[in-house]
Short mmCIF file of C-alpha atoms in Angstrom, two decimals:
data_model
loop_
_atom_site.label_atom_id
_atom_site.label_comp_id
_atom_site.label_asym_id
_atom_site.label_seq_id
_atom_site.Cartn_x
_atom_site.Cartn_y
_atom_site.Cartn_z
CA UNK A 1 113.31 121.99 85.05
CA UNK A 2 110.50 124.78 84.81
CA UNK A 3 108.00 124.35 82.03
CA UNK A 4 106.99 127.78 80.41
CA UNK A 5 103.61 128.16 79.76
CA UNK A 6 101.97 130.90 77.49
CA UNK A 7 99.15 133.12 77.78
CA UNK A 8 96.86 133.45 74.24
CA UNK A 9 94.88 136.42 72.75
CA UNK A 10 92.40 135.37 70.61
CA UNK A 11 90.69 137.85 68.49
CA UNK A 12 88.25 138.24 65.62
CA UNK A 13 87.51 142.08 64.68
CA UNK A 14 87.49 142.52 68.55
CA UNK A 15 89.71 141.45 71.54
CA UNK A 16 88.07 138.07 73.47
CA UNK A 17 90.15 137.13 75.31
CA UNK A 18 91.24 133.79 76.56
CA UNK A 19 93.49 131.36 78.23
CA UNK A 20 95.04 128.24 75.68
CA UNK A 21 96.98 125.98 75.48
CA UNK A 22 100.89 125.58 75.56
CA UNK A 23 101.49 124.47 71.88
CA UNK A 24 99.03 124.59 69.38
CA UNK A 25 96.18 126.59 69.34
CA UNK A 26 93.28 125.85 67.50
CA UNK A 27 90.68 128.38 66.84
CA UNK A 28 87.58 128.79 64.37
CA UNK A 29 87.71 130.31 61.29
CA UNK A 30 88.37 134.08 60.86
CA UNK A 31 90.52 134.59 64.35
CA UNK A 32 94.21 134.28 65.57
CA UNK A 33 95.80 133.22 68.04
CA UNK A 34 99.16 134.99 69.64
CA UNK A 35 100.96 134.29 73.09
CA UNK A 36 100.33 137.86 74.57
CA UNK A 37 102.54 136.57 77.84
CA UNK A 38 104.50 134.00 79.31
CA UNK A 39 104.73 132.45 82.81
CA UNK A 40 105.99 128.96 84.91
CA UNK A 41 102.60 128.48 86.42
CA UNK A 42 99.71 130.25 84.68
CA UNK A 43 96.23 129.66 86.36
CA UNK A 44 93.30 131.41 85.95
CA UNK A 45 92.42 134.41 83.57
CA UNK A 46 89.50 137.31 83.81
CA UNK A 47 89.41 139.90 81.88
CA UNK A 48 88.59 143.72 83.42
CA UNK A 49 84.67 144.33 83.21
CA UNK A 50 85.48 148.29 82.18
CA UNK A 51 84.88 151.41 84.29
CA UNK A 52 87.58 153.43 85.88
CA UNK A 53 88.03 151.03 88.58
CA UNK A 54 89.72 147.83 86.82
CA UNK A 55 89.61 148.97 83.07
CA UNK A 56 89.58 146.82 80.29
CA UNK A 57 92.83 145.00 81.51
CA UNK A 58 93.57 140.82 81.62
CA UNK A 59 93.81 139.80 84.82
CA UNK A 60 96.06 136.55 85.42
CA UNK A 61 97.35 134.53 88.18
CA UNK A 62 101.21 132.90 87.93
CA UNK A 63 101.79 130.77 90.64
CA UNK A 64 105.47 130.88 90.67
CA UNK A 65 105.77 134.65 90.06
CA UNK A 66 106.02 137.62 92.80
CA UNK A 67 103.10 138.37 93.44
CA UNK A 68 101.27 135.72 91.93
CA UNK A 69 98.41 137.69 90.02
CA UNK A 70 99.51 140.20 87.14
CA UNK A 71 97.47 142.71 84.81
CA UNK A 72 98.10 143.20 81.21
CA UNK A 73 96.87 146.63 79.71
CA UNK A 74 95.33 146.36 76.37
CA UNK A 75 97.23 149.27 74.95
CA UNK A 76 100.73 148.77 75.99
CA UNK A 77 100.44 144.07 76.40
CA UNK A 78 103.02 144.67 78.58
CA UNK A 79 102.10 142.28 82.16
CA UNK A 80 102.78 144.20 85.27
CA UNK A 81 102.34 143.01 89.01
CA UNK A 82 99.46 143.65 90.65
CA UNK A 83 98.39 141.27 93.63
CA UNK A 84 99.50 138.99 96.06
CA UNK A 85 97.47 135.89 97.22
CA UNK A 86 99.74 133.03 97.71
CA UNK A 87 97.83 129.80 96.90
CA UNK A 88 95.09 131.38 94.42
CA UNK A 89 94.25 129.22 91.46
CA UNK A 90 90.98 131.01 89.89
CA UNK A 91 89.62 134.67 89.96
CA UNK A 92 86.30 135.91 89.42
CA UNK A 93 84.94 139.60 88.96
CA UNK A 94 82.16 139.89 92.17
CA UNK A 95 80.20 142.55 94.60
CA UNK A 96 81.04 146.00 93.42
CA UNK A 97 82.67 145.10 90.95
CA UNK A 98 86.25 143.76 92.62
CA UNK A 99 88.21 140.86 91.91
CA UNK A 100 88.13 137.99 93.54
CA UNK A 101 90.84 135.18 94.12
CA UNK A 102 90.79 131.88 96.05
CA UNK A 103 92.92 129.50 96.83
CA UNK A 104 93.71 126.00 95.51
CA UNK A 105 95.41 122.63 95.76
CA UNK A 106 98.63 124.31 96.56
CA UNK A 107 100.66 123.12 99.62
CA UNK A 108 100.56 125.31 102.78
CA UNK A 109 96.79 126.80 101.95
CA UNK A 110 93.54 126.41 102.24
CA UNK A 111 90.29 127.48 100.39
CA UNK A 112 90.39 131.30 101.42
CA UNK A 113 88.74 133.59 99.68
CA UNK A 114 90.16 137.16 99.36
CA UNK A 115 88.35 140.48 97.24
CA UNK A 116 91.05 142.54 96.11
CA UNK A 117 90.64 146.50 95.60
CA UNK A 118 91.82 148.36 92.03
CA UNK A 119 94.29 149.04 94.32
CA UNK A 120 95.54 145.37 94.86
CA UNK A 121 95.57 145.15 98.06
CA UNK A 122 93.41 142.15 99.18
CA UNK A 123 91.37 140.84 101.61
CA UNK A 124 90.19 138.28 103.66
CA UNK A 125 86.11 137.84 102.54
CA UNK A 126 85.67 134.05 103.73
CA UNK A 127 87.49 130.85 105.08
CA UNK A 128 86.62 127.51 103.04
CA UNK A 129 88.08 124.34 105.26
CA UNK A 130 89.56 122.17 102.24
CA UNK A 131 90.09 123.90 98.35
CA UNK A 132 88.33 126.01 96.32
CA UNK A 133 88.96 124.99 92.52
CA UNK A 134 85.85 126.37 90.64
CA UNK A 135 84.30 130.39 91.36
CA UNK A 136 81.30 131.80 89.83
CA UNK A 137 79.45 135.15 90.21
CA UNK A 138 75.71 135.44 90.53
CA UNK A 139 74.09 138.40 90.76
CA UNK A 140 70.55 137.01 89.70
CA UNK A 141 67.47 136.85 91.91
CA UNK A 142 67.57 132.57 91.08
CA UNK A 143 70.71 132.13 93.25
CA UNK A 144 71.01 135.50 95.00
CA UNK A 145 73.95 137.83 94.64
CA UNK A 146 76.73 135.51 95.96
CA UNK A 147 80.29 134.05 95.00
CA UNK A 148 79.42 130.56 93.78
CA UNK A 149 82.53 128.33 94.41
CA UNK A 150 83.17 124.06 94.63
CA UNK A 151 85.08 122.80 97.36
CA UNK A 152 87.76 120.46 96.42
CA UNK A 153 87.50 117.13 98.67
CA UNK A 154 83.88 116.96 99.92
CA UNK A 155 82.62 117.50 96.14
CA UNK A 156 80.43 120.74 98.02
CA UNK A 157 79.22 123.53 96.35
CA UNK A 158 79.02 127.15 98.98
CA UNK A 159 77.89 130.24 98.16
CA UNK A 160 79.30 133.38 99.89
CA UNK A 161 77.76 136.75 100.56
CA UNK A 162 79.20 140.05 100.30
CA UNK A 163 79.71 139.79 104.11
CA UNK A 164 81.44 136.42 103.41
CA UNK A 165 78.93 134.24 105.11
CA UNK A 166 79.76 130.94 103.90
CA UNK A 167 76.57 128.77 102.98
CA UNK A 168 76.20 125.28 101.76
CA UNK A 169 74.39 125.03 98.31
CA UNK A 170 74.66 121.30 97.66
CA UNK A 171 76.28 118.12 98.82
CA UNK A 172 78.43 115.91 97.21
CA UNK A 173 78.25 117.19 93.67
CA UNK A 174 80.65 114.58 91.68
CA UNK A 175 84.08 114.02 92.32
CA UNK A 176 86.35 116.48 92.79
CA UNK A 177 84.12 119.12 91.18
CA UNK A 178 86.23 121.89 89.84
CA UNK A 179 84.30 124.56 86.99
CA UNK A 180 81.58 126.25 87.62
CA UNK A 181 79.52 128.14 85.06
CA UNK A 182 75.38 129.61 86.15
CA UNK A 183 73.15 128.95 82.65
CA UNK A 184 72.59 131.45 80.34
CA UNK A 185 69.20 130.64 80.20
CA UNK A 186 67.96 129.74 76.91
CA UNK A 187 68.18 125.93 75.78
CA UNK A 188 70.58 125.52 79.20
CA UNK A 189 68.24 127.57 81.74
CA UNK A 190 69.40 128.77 84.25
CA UNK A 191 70.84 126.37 86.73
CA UNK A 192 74.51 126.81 88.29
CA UNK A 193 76.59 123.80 85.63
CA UNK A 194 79.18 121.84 87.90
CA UNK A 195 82.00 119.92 86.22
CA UNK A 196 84.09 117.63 87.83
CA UNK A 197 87.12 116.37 87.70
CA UNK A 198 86.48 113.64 85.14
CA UNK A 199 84.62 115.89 82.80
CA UNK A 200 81.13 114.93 84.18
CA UNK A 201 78.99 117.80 84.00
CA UNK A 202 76.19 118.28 86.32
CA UNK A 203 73.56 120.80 87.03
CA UNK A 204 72.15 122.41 90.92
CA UNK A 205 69.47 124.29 90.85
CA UNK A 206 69.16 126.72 93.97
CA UNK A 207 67.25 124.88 96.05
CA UNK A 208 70.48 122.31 96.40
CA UNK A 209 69.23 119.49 93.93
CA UNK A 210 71.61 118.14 91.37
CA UNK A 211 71.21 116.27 88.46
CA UNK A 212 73.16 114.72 85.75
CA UNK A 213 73.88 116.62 82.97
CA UNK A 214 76.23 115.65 80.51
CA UNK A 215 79.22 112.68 80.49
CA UNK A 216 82.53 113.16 78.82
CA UNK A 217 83.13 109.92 76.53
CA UNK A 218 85.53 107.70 78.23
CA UNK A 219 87.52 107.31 75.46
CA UNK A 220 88.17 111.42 74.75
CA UNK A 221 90.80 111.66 76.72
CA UNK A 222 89.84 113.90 79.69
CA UNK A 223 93.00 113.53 82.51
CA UNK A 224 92.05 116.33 84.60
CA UNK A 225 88.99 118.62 83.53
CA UNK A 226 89.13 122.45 84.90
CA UNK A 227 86.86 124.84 83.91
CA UNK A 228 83.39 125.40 81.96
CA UNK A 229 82.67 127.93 80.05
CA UNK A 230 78.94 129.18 77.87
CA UNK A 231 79.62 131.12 74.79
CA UNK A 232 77.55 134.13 73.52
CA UNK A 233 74.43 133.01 70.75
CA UNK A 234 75.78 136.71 69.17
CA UNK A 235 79.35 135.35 68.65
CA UNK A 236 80.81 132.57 66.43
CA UNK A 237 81.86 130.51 69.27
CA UNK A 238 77.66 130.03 69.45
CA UNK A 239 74.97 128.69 72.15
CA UNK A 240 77.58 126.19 73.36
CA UNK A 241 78.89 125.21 76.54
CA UNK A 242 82.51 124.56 76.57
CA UNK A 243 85.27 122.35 78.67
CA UNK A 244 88.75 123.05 79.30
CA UNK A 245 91.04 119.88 79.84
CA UNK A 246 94.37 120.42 82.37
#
């Protein structure tokens, strides 16, 4: 039997958007929370960065549906296909402004990592041996302008440049490291943050040294941590840094 799992706008005066839970959906005071879509499989979520290019659409990957990542205009919330990349468990908005997808801990792939034109036709930027399970953008002079992702397996961290040279960042960053998230600077800095797996948070700083950061209490429940996330000082949501649990 196929579990149905539901994608969530949540929205104050203006659309943020983000990806919640299958039940209950807890949010702070002043927003709401609606399913905007449904799917068997939902991964990741990005929404458009603007311009004529991508728009202000949500960008979402299903794993079970054909094709696997889908778009959902703000005006009409109706999700429509848009790309194929079989395997692809996060995306991440890169170089000139495209989308990026790479692949997961999904039988039959690897850790390829494809850049997919407003068009959606996608291709081939870089070849990671095991998984990819976290991406990040930087396109600051501390880490270069590079696709920041965590390799499932060795616990690496890579970065990739818009020629998809592959580079190694760190070594054995946790276990199983999965979200990434680069500082905002402020009381966090600036450093790439590297969860793993067991909600251990850690940070790298460029030159490839990692540190401890934070540790999820054993007892809060954490089965399978996925992705980080820094909210905006301007928005309710604050100067925090937050985890998602699978």
């Amino acid at each position: 039997m196929k579990t149905t799992t539901s994608l969530w706008l949540t929205a104050l005066s203006i659309p943020a958007l983000q990806l919640g839970a299958t039940a209950q959906v807890t949010v702070p005071p002043g927003f709401d929370a609606r399913p905007i879509a449904q799917g068997t499989d939902l991964q990741d979520v990005e929404p458009g960065p603007g311009g004529p290019a991508f728009g202000s659409d949500l960008y979402y990957i299903d794993s079970l549906a054909t094709p696997n990542i889908l778009r959902i205009d703000p005006d009409s919330g109706t999700p429509v296909p848009f790309a194929s990349v079989p395997g692809a468990v996060v995306l991440q908005f890169g170089f000139d402004g495209n989308l990026f997808a790479a692949e997961g801990t999904n039988p039959g792939t690897d850790g390829d990592v494809w850049e997919i034109a407003s068009d959606g036709s996608a291709t081939l930027l870089a070849e990671i041996p095991t998984f990819v399970e976290g991406i990040a953008f930087s396109d600051r002079a501390l880490f270069g302008s590079a696709l920041l992702v965590s390799e499932f397996g060795p616990d690496t961290i890579k970065s990739i440049d818009s020629d998809g040279v592959v580079s190694l960042v760190a070594g054995t960053v946790g276990s199983r490291p999965t979200g990434l998230a680069l500082g905002p600077g402020g009381n966090f800095g600036w450093d790439l943050h590297v969860m793993d797996q067991s909600g251990t948070i850690f940070t790298v700083t460029p030159a490839g040294d990692s540190s401890l950061f934070a540790g999820v209490d054993t007892g809060a429940s954490i089965g399978s941590a996925e992705t980080l996330a820094f909210g905006q000082p301007t928005t309710p949501f604050g100067e925090y840094l937050y985890v998602a649990d699978a």
